[in-house]
Coordinates of C-alpha atoms and ligand atoms in Angstrom, one line a residue:
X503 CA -21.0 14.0 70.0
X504 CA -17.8 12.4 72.1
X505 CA -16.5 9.4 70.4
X506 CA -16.0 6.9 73.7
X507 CA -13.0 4.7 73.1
X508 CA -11.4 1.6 75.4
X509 CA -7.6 1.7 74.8
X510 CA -4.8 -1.3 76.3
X511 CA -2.9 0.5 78.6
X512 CA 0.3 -1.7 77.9
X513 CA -0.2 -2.0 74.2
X514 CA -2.4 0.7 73.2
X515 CA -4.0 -0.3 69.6
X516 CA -3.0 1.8 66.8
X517 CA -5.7 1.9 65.1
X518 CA -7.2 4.2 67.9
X519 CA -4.7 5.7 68.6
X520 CA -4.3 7.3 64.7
X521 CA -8.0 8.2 64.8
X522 CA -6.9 10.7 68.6
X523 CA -4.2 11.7 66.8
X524 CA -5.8 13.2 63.9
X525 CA -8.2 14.8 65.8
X526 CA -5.7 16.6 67.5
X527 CA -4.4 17.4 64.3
X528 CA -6.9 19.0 62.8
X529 CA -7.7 21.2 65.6
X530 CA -9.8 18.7 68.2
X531 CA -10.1 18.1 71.7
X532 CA -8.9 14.4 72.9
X533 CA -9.0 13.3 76.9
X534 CA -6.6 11.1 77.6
X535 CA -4.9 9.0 80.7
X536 CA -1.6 10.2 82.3
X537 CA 0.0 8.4 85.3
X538 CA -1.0 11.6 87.1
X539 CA -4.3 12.6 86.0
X540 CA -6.5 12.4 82.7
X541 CA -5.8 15.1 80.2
X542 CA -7.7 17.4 78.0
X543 CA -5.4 17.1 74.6
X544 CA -5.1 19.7 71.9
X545 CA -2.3 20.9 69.6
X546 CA 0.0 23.3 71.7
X547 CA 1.3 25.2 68.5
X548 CA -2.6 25.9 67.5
X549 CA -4.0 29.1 69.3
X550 CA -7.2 28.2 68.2
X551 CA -7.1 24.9 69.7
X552 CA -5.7 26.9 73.0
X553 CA -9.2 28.7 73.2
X554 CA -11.2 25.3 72.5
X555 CA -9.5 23.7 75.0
X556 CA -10.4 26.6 77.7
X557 CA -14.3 26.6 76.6
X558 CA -14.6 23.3 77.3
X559 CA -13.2 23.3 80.7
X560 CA -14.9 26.8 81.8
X561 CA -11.2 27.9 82.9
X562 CA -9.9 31.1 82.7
X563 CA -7.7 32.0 79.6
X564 CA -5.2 33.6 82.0
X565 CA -4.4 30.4 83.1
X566 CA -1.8 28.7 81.2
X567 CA -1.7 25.2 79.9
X568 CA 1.2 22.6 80.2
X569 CA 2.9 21.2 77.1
X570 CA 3.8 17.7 76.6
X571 CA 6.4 16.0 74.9
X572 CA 7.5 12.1 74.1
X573 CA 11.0 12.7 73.7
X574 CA 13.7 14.8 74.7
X575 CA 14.7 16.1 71.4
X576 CA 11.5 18.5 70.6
X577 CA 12.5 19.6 73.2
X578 CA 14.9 22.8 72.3
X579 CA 12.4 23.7 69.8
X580 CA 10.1 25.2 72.5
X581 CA 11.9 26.9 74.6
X582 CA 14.9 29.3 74.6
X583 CA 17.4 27.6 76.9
X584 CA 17.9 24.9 79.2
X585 CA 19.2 25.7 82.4
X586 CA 21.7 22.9 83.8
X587 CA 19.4 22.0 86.7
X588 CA 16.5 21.2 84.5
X589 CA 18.8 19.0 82.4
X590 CA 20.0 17.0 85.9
X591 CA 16.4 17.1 86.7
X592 CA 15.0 16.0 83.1
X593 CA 17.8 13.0 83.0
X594 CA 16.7 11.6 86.2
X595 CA 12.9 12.2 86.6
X596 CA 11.4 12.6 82.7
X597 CA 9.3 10.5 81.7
X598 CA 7.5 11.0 84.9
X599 CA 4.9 12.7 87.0
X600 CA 6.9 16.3 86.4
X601 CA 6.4 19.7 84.7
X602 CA 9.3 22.3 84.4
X603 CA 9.0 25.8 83.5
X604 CA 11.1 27.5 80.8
X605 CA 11.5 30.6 78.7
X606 CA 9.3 29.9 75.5
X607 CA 10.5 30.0 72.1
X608 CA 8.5 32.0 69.3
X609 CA 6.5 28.6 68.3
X610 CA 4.9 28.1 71.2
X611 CA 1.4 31.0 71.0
X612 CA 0.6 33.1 73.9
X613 CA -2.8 31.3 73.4
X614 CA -1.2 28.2 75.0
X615 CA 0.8 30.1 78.0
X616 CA -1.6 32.3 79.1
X617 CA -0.1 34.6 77.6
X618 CA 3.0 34.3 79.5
X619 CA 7.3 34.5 78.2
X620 CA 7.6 31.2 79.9
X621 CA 6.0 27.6 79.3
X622 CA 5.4 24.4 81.3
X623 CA 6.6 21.1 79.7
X624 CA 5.8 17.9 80.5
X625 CA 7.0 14.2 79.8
X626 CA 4.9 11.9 80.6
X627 CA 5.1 8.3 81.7
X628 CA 2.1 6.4 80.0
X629 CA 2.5 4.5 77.5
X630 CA -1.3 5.6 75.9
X631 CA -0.2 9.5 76.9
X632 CA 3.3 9.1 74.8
X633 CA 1.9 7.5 71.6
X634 CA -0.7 9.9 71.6
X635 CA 1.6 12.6 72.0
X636 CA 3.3 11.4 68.7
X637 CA 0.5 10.7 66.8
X638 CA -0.9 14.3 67.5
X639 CA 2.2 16.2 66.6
X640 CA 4.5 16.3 69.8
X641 CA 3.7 18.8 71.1
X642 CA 0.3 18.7 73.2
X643 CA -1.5 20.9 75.5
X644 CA -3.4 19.1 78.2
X645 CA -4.8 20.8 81.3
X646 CA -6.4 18.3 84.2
X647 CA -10.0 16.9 82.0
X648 CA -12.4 18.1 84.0
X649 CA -14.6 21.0 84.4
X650 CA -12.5 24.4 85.6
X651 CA -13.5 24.5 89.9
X652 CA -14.1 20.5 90.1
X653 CA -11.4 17.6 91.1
X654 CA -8.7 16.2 88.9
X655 CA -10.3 12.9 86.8
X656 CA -8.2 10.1 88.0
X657 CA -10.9 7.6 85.9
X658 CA -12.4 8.5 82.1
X659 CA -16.1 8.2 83.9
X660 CA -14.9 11.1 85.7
X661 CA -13.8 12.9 82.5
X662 CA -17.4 12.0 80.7
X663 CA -19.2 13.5 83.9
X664 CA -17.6 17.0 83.4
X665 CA -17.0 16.8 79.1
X666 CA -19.1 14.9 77.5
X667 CA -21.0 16.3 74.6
X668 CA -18.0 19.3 75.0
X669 CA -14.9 17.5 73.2
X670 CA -14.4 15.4 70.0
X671 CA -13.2 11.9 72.0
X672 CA -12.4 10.2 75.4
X673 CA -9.8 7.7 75.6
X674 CA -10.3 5.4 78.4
X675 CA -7.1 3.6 79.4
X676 CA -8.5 3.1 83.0
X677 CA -7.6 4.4 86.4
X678 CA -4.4 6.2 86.6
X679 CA -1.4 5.6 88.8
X680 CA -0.6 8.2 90.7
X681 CA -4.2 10.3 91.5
X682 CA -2.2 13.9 92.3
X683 CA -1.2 16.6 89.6
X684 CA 2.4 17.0 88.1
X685 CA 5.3 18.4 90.3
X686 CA 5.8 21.5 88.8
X687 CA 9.4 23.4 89.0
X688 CA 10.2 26.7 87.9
X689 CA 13.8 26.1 86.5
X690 CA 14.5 30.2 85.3
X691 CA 15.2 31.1 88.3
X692 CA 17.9 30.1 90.7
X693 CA 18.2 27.9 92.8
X694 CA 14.7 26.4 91.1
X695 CA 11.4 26.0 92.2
X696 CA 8.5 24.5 93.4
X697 CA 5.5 26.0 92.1
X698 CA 3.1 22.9 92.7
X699 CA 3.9 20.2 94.7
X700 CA 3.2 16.0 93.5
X701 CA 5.0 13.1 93.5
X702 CA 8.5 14.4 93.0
X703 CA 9.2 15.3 96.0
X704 CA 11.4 18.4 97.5
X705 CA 13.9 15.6 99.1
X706 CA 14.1 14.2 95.6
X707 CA 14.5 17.5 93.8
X708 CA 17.6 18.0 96.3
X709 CA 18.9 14.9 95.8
X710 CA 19.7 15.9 92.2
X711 CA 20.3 19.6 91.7
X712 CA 21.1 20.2 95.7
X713 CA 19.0 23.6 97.6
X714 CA 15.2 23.9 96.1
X715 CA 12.9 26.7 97.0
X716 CA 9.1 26.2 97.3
X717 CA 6.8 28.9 96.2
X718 CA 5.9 30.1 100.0
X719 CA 2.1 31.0 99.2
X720 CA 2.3 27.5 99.3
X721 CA 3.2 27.2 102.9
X722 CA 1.4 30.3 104.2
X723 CA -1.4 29.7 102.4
X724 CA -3.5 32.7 104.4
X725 CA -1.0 34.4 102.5
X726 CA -2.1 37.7 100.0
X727 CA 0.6 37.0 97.7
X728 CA -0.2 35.8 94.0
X729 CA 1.2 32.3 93.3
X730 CA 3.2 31.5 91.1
X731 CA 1.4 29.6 89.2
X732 CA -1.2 30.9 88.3
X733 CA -3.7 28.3 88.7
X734 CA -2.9 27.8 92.3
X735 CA -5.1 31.0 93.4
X736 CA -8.1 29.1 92.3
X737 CA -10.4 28.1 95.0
X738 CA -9.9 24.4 93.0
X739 CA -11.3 21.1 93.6
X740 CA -13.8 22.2 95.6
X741 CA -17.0 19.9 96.7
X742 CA -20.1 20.6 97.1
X743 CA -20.4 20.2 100.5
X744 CA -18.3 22.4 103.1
X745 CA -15.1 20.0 103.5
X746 CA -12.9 20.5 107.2
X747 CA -9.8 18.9 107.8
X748 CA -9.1 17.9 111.3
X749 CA -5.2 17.6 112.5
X750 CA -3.9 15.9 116.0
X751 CA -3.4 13.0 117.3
X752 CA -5.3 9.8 116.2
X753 CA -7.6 8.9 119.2
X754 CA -8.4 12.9 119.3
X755 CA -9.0 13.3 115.3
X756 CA -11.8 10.4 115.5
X757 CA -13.1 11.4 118.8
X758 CA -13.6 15.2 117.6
X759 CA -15.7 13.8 114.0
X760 CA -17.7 11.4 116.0
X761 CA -18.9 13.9 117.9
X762 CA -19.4 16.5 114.9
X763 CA -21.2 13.8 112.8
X764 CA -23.3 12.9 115.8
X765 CA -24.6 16.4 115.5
X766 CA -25.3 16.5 112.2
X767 CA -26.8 13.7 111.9
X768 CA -29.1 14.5 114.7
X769 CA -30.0 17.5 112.6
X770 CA -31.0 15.3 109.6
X771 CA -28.2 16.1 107.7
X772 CA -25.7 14.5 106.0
X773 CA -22.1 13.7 107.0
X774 CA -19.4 12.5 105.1
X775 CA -16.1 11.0 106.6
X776 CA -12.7 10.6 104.8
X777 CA -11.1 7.7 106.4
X778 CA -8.0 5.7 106.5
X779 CA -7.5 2.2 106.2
X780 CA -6.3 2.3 109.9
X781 CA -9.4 4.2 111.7
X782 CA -11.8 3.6 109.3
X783 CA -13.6 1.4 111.8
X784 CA -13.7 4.0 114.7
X785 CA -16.4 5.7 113.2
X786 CA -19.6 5.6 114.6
X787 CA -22.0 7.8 112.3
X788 CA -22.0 9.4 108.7
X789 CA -21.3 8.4 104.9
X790 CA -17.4 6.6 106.1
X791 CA -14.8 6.4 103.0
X792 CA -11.7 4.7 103.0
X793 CA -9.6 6.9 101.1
X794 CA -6.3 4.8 101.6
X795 CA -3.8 3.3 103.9
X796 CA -1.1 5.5 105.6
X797 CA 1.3 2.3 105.4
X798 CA 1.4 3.7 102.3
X799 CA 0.5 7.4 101.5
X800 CA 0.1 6.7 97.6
X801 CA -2.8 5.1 98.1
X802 CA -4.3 8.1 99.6
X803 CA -3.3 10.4 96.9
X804 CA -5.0 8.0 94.3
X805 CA -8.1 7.8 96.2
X806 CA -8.6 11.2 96.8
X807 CA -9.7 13.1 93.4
X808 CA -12.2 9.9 93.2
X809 CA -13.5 10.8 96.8
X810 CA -14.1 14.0 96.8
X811 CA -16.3 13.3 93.8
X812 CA -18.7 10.4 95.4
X813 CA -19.4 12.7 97.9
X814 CA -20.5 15.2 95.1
X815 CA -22.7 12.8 93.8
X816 CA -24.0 11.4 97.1
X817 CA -24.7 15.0 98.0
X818 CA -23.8 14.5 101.7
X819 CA -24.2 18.0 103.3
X820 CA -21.0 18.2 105.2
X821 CA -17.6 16.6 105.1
X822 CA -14.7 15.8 107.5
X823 CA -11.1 14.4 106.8
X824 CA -8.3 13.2 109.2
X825 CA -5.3 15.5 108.0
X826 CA -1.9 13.9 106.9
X827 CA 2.0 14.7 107.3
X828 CA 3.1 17.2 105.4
X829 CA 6.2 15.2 104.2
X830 CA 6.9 13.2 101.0
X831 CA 3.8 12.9 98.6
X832 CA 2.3 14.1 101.6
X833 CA 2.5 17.5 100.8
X834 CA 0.8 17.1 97.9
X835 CA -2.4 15.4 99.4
X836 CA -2.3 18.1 101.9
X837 CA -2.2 21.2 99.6
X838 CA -5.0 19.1 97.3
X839 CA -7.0 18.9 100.6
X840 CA -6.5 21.7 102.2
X841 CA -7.2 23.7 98.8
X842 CA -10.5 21.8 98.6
X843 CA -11.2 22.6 102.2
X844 CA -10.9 26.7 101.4
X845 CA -8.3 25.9 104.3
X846 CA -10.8 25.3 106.6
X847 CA -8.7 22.9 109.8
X848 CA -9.3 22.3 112.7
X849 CA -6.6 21.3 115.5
X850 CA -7.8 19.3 118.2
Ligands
TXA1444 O1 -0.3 16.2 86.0 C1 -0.5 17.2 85.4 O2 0.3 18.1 85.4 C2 -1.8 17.2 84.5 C3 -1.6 16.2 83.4 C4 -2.8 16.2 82.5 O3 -0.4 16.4 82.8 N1 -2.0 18.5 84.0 C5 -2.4 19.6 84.8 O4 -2.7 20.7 84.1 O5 -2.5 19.5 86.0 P1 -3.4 22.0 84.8 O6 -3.7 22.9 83.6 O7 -4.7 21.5 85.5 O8 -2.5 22.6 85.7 C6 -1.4 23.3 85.2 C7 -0.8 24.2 86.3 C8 -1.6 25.5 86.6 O9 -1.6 25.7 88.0 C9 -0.9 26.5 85.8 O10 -1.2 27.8 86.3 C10 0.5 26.1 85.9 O11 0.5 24.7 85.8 N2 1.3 26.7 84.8 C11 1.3 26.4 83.5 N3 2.1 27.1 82.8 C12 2.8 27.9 83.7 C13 3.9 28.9 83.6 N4 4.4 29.2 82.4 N5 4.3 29.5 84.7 C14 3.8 29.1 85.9 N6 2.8 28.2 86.1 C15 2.3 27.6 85.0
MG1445 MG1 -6.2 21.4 86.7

């Protein structure tokens, strides 16, 4: 049975709080909200806990887990150095929306990494993710909540769809911020770099530690090469339905998935359409969703997880999205898109 429990995100009570934290003690499985994405909690320094946590999500074990923290000072105790760059980096971006990977040290169990030398850390900025952290030990494991192959939860109705019944509690602080997965940078190797990209941004890593490389089976993703990470090969947040993404201009985006919907829907099937703000009222056939306004690409990245999953459940047959600028948080929506798309776009 999952315990179901409402927390304040500004002043989470502490009473709730305690009783996450001592399931995480003991062993258990707590979801909880980041500012990215909802969390699957367990104790990092627990092996045991390490294969719990990969049961319940259906994931791989040869995928490793990030490690979060709630201060700075725990740390050393995980890992074997830190590089300069990651300590610019840390300074100016932790807590935040960021993961770093380092050499491990000797407490942290292969279990946990994968069974990788190296480990991904974490700080996050939530004030119901860094009690919780504390309470539980500091030092907690927490994979995106939701079943291995489905989207990020950005809500806890989105973890209980994929959990519940799997894990020992839920704590539901609400909708997260941000709605796209940790940056994560690989700061062993030099100059560092960007394994996944999310809010932090390549212009922002370069603002602080100058040159950045990005992983470049991120940019070619046709590419036979291994990521880097290894959760990146995953065919991940895929829906149900076959998904295309459709770049050009405006005018020849709508034009192109009015006539594609038309068809479909002449077929009696199903079409779903992932809109902006801007164009949403071009649309002439199919299931329409706004997914955001390009005034301001955050709001796409937080409607976009949440999306992809009413179409699941609306069990449209077919679905088309207007592409966005690879730039900025932009490349972050596009590499979530494009993954969920099996890189399936069209250019009109
Ligand atoms: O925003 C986030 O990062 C969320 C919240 C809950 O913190 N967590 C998250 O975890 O997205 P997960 O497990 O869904 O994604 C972790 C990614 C995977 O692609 C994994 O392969 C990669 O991080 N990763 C973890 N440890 C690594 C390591 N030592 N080296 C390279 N990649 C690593
Ligand atoms: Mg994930």
């Amino acid at each position: 049975k999952t315990i179901i429990r409402k927390v304040n995100k500004e002043h989470p009570e502490a009473d709730i709080i305690c009783q996450a934290g001592d399931i995480l003690k003991k062993g258990g499985l707590v979801a909880f909200p980041t500012e990215t994405v909802y969390g699957l909690g367990a104790n990092a320094l627990d092996e045991e806990a390490a294969m719990k946590t990969y049961a319940a999500k259906g994931r791989p074990s040869d995928n490793p887990l990030i490690v979060h923290i709630a201060d700075m000072k725990d740390l050393p105790k995980i890992v074997t150095e830190i590089p300069e760059a990651a300590k610019k980096v840390a300074e100016k971006y932790w807590p935040g929306p960021l993961t770093m990977i380092f050499q491990k040290s000797d407490l942290v169990p292969h279990g946990t990494t994968g069974g990788l030398d190296t480990v991904a850390v974490r700080m996050p900025d939530h004030p119901i993710a860094r009690d919780l952290i504390l309470a539980g030990g500091g030092y907690i494991s927490a994979p995106s909540a939701n079943t291995s192959g489905r989207p990020s939860p950005t809500t806890a109705q989105h973890v209980e769809e994929d959990l519940t019944g799997k894990i020992d509690m839920i704590v539901d602080g609400g909708p997260v911020d941000i709605g796209v997965e940790s940056s994560i940078l690989d700061v062993t190797v030099d100059p560092p770099m960007i394994l996944r990209p999310g809010a932090i941004t390549k212009e922002m890593f370069e603002g602080v530690v100058g040159t950045v490389a990005v992983d470049h089976t991120l940019i070619k993703p046709d590419s036979k090469e291994v990521p880097k990470a290894p959760g990146m090969k995953y065919r991940h947040y895929a829906p149900k339905a076959q998904l295309t993404v459709v770049e050009g201009d405006t005018d020849a985006v709508v034009n192109y998935i009015n006539e594609r919907t038309a068809e479909h829907v002449a077929n009696g099937m199903r079409a779903g359409i992932i809109a902006t703000a801007e164009t949403m009222e071009q649309y002439q056939a199919g299931d329409v969703k706004c997914i955001g306004t390009r005034a301001d690409e955050r709001t796409i990245a937080a409607g976009l997880f949440g999306v992809l999953r009413e179409f699941d459940s609306d069990g449209v047959h077919v679905i088309y999205s207007e592409a966005f600028q690879e730039e900025g948080i932009g490349s972050a929506i596009m590499n979530r898109l494009l993954k969920a798309a099996g890189h399936q776009v069209i250019h009109v």
